């Protein structure tokens, strides 16, 4: 439906990428990898988006970088639309950013990480962050403290082993279901377990 409204699948993916990463610039080959579209199609849509002013470009280190133009008149309403669009799966929009991988790495062997609750528009879960894997509890507390500082509020989080999570998911445990049956944002899912469930 969104594809039809905005003209093409490539354009929708580009808008999703740029609007969910408003302070990041991307070069063409990086963009094609992230959105999994042909380079010619990406170049064509980038040219269209540049011509109407929704993105801007800048060259650095012999590369041309593109980023969202936050001064574009319709930036805020477009961001509201695409921040909540579900492009990766019916239930979740995967965050297209390596930043979370880097931030989660010190926690240990993170196999699933999810935002829900107050961090995701439309989620009714009581849990804001779910972290699954072989996790260092001290590092998890540090990560959550930093996240709470970023959000300027207290957050509810849960840490569990992958085996526990997998079992609970398979028996449709009420607690896990309360998180993954509604709206959530995937930060990490190394086994693609959430797309299979």
XYZ file of N, CA and C in Angstrom, residues 68-151:
252
model
N 19.089 12.775 4.615
C 17.797 13.458 4.612
C 18.007 14.950 4.853
N 17.214 15.756 4.183
C 17.243 17.205 4.388
C 16.216 17.549 5.470
N 16.700 17.806 6.673
C 15.790 18.053 7.794
C 15.081 19.401 7.696
N 15.496 20.225 6.737
C 14.811 21.499 6.498
C 13.715 21.371 5.439
N 13.569 20.182 4.881
C 12.514 19.951 3.887
C 11.155 20.210 4.555
N 10.257 20.955 3.878
C 8.989 21.362 4.516
C 8.155 20.224 5.109
N 8.209 19.038 4.485
C 7.370 17.926 4.963
C 8.175 16.869 5.715
N 9.346 17.251 6.225
C 10.214 16.285 6.918
C 9.505 15.622 8.099
N 8.897 16.422 8.976
C 8.285 15.861 10.191
C 7.114 14.921 9.895
N 6.151 15.316 9.061
C 5.057 14.374 8.778
C 5.526 13.099 8.082
N 6.506 13.219 7.187
C 7.034 12.021 6.527
C 7.725 11.111 7.532
N 8.439 11.712 8.469
C 9.134 10.897 9.468
C 8.129 10.136 10.332
N 7.014 10.784 10.656
C 5.975 10.103 11.439
C 5.408 8.901 10.679
N 5.243 9.051 9.371
C 4.719 7.947 8.559
C 5.705 6.791 8.528
N 6.961 7.087 8.232
C 7.934 6.021 8.003
C 8.534 5.455 9.280
N 8.469 6.187 10.367
C 8.964 5.646 11.638
C 8.101 4.480 12.091
N 6.858 4.447 11.637
C 5.927 3.403 12.078
C 5.590 2.411 10.971
N 6.202 2.552 9.773
C 5.883 1.629 8.678
C 6.611 0.317 8.876
N 5.946 -0.789 8.562
C 6.495 -2.114 8.844
C 7.011 -2.727 7.551
N 8.284 -2.489 7.252
C 8.834 -2.919 5.980
C 9.498 -4.283 6.040
N 9.993 -4.668 7.198
C 10.758 -5.909 7.269
C 9.866 -7.125 7.468
N 8.822 -6.987 8.244
C 7.910 -8.106 8.472
C 6.593 -7.526 8.927
N 5.611 -8.371 9.073
C 4.289 -7.898 9.463
C 4.315 -7.268 10.840
N 5.114 -7.807 11.716
C 5.083 -7.338 13.098
C 6.141 -6.314 13.431
N 7.287 -6.342 12.732
C 8.417 -5.536 13.187
C 9.162 -4.878 12.056
N 9.623 -3.668 12.313
C 10.490 -2.978 11.363
C 11.908 -3.062 11.888
N 12.763 -3.764 11.168
C 14.138 -3.933 11.624
C 14.902 -2.622 11.493
N 15.632 -2.281 12.508
C 16.430 -1.062 12.482
C 17.627 -1.272 11.570
N 17.723 -0.434 10.531
C 18.799 -0.563 9.560
C 20.005 0.246 10.028
N 20.681 -0.227 11.017
C 21.819 0.517 11.535
C 22.780 -0.400 12.254
N 24.077 -0.197 11.978
C 25.093 -0.983 12.678
C 25.374 -0.421 14.063
N 24.838 0.769 14.357
C 25.096 1.407 15.646
C 24.660 0.515 16.805
N 23.511 -0.146 16.670
C 23.016 -0.993 17.753
C 23.891 -2.214 17.939
N 24.397 -2.771 16.840
C 25.309 -3.921 16.953
C 26.526 -3.547 17.783
N 27.047 -2.356 17.532
C 28.225 -1.889 18.279
C 27.890 -1.664 19.749
N 26.739 -1.078 20.006
C 26.357 -0.788 21.393
C 26.026 -2.054 22.177
N 25.536 -3.067 21.481
C 25.157 -4.314 22.151
C 26.326 -5.282 22.323
N 27.375 -5.102 21.542
C 28.501 -6.048 21.551
C 29.106 -6.279 22.939
N 29.325 -5.231 23.758
C 29.916 -5.458 25.087
C 29.059 -6.315 26.023
N 27.783 -6.504 25.690
C 26.883 -7.258 26.568
C 27.140 -8.767 26.509
N 27.847 -9.225 25.481
C 28.111 -10.660 25.330
C 27.555 -11.185 24.022
N 27.101 -12.436 24.036
C 26.568 -13.078 22.833
C 25.076 -12.764 22.708
N 24.779 -11.563 22.205
C 23.384 -11.129 22.049
C 22.821 -11.759 20.776
N 21.749 -12.521 20.920
C 21.148 -13.179 19.752
C 19.827 -12.541 19.332
N 19.137 -11.951 20.294
C 17.911 -11.201 19.995
C 17.888 -9.961 20.875
N 17.570 -8.818 20.281
C 17.367 -7.583 21.048
C 16.204 -6.830 20.410
N 15.273 -6.416 21.254
C 14.023 -5.841 20.767
C 13.638 -4.623 21.601
N 13.156 -3.590 20.920
C 12.496 -2.469 21.584
C 10.994 -2.705 21.500
N 10.283 -2.413 22.585
C 8.819 -2.484 22.578
C 8.315 -1.478 23.609
N 7.101 -1.685 24.087
C 6.575 -0.817 25.146
C 6.608 0.658 24.801
N 7.107 1.458 25.719
C 7.092 2.915 25.555
C 8.041 3.404 24.463
N 8.930 2.517 23.984
C 9.881 2.912 22.942
C 9.332 2.725 21.531
N 8.176 2.084 21.415
C 7.598 1.817 20.094
C 6.149 2.283 20.061
N 5.864 3.166 19.140
C 4.506 3.693 19.003
C 3.529 2.555 18.701
N 2.468 2.474 19.472
C 1.447 1.458 19.236
C 1.655 0.158 19.991
N 2.767 0.041 20.739
C 3.018 -1.178 21.520
C 2.343 -1.068 22.882
N 1.730 -2.182 23.315
C 1.078 -2.185 24.631
C 1.870 -2.992 25.656
N 3.077 -3.429 25.288
C 3.891 -4.244 26.191
C 4.375 -3.433 27.389
N 4.501 -4.118 28.534
C 5.058 -3.483 29.734
C 6.581 -3.455 29.694
N 7.167 -4.248 28.788
C 8.629 -4.331 28.675
C 9.097 -3.432 27.539
N 10.057 -2.556 27.830
C 10.578 -1.635 26.823
C 11.731 -2.240 26.024
N 12.547 -3.061 26.685
C 13.716 -3.661 26.030
C 13.826 -5.130 26.425
N 13.962 -6.000 25.426
C 14.188 -7.431 25.649
C 15.545 -7.788 25.057
N 16.409 -8.407 25.868
C 17.740 -8.818 25.416
C 17.885 -10.314 25.669
N 18.230 -11.055 24.627
C 18.296 -12.516 24.701
C 19.677 -13.012 24.295
N 20.226 -13.940 25.088
C 21.521 -14.539 24.755
C 22.316 -14.835 26.009
N 23.624 -15.033 25.824
C 24.535 -15.234 26.954
C 25.048 -13.853 27.350
N 24.371 -13.229 28.299
C 24.534 -11.800 28.569
C 25.261 -11.539 29.880
N 26.184 -10.584 29.837
C 26.862 -10.096 31.030
C 25.919 -9.105 31.716
N 25.424 -9.476 32.896
C 24.398 -8.663 33.575
C 24.903 -7.254 33.916
N 26.185 -7.156 34.298
C 26.750 -5.835 34.627
C 26.746 -4.931 33.405
N 27.155 -5.499 32.263
C 27.171 -4.717 31.018
C 25.754 -4.363 30.573
N 24.816 -5.276 30.833
C 23.419 -5.008 30.477
C 22.882 -3.821 31.276
N 23.223 -3.781 32.572
C 22.797 -2.649 33.412
C 23.400 -1.342 32.913
N 24.667 -1.404 32.509
C 25.346 -0.208 31.990
C 24.679 0.266 30.693
N 24.378 -0.687 29.816
C 23.701 -0.376 28.552
C 22.357 0.297 28.815
N 21.599 -0.257 29.764
C 20.284 0.292 30.068
C 20.383 1.670 30.706
N 21.395 1.879 31.525
C 21.587 3.199 32.138
C 21.843 4.250 31.063
N 22.678 3.895 30.083
C 22.962 4.821 28.976
C 21.698 5.088 28.159
N 20.922 4.023 27.924
C 19.689 4.166 27.151
C 18.677 5.039 27.890
N 18.590 4.858 29.196
C 17.684 5.685 30.004
C 18.113 7.147 29.979
N 19.417 7.383 29.970
C 19.914 8.758 29.867
C 19.559 9.352 28.506
N 19.684 8.524 27.445
C 19.311 8.977 26.097
C 17.834 9.344 26.034
N 17.011 8.513 26.670
C 15.555 8.695 26.618
C 15.040 9.640 27.702
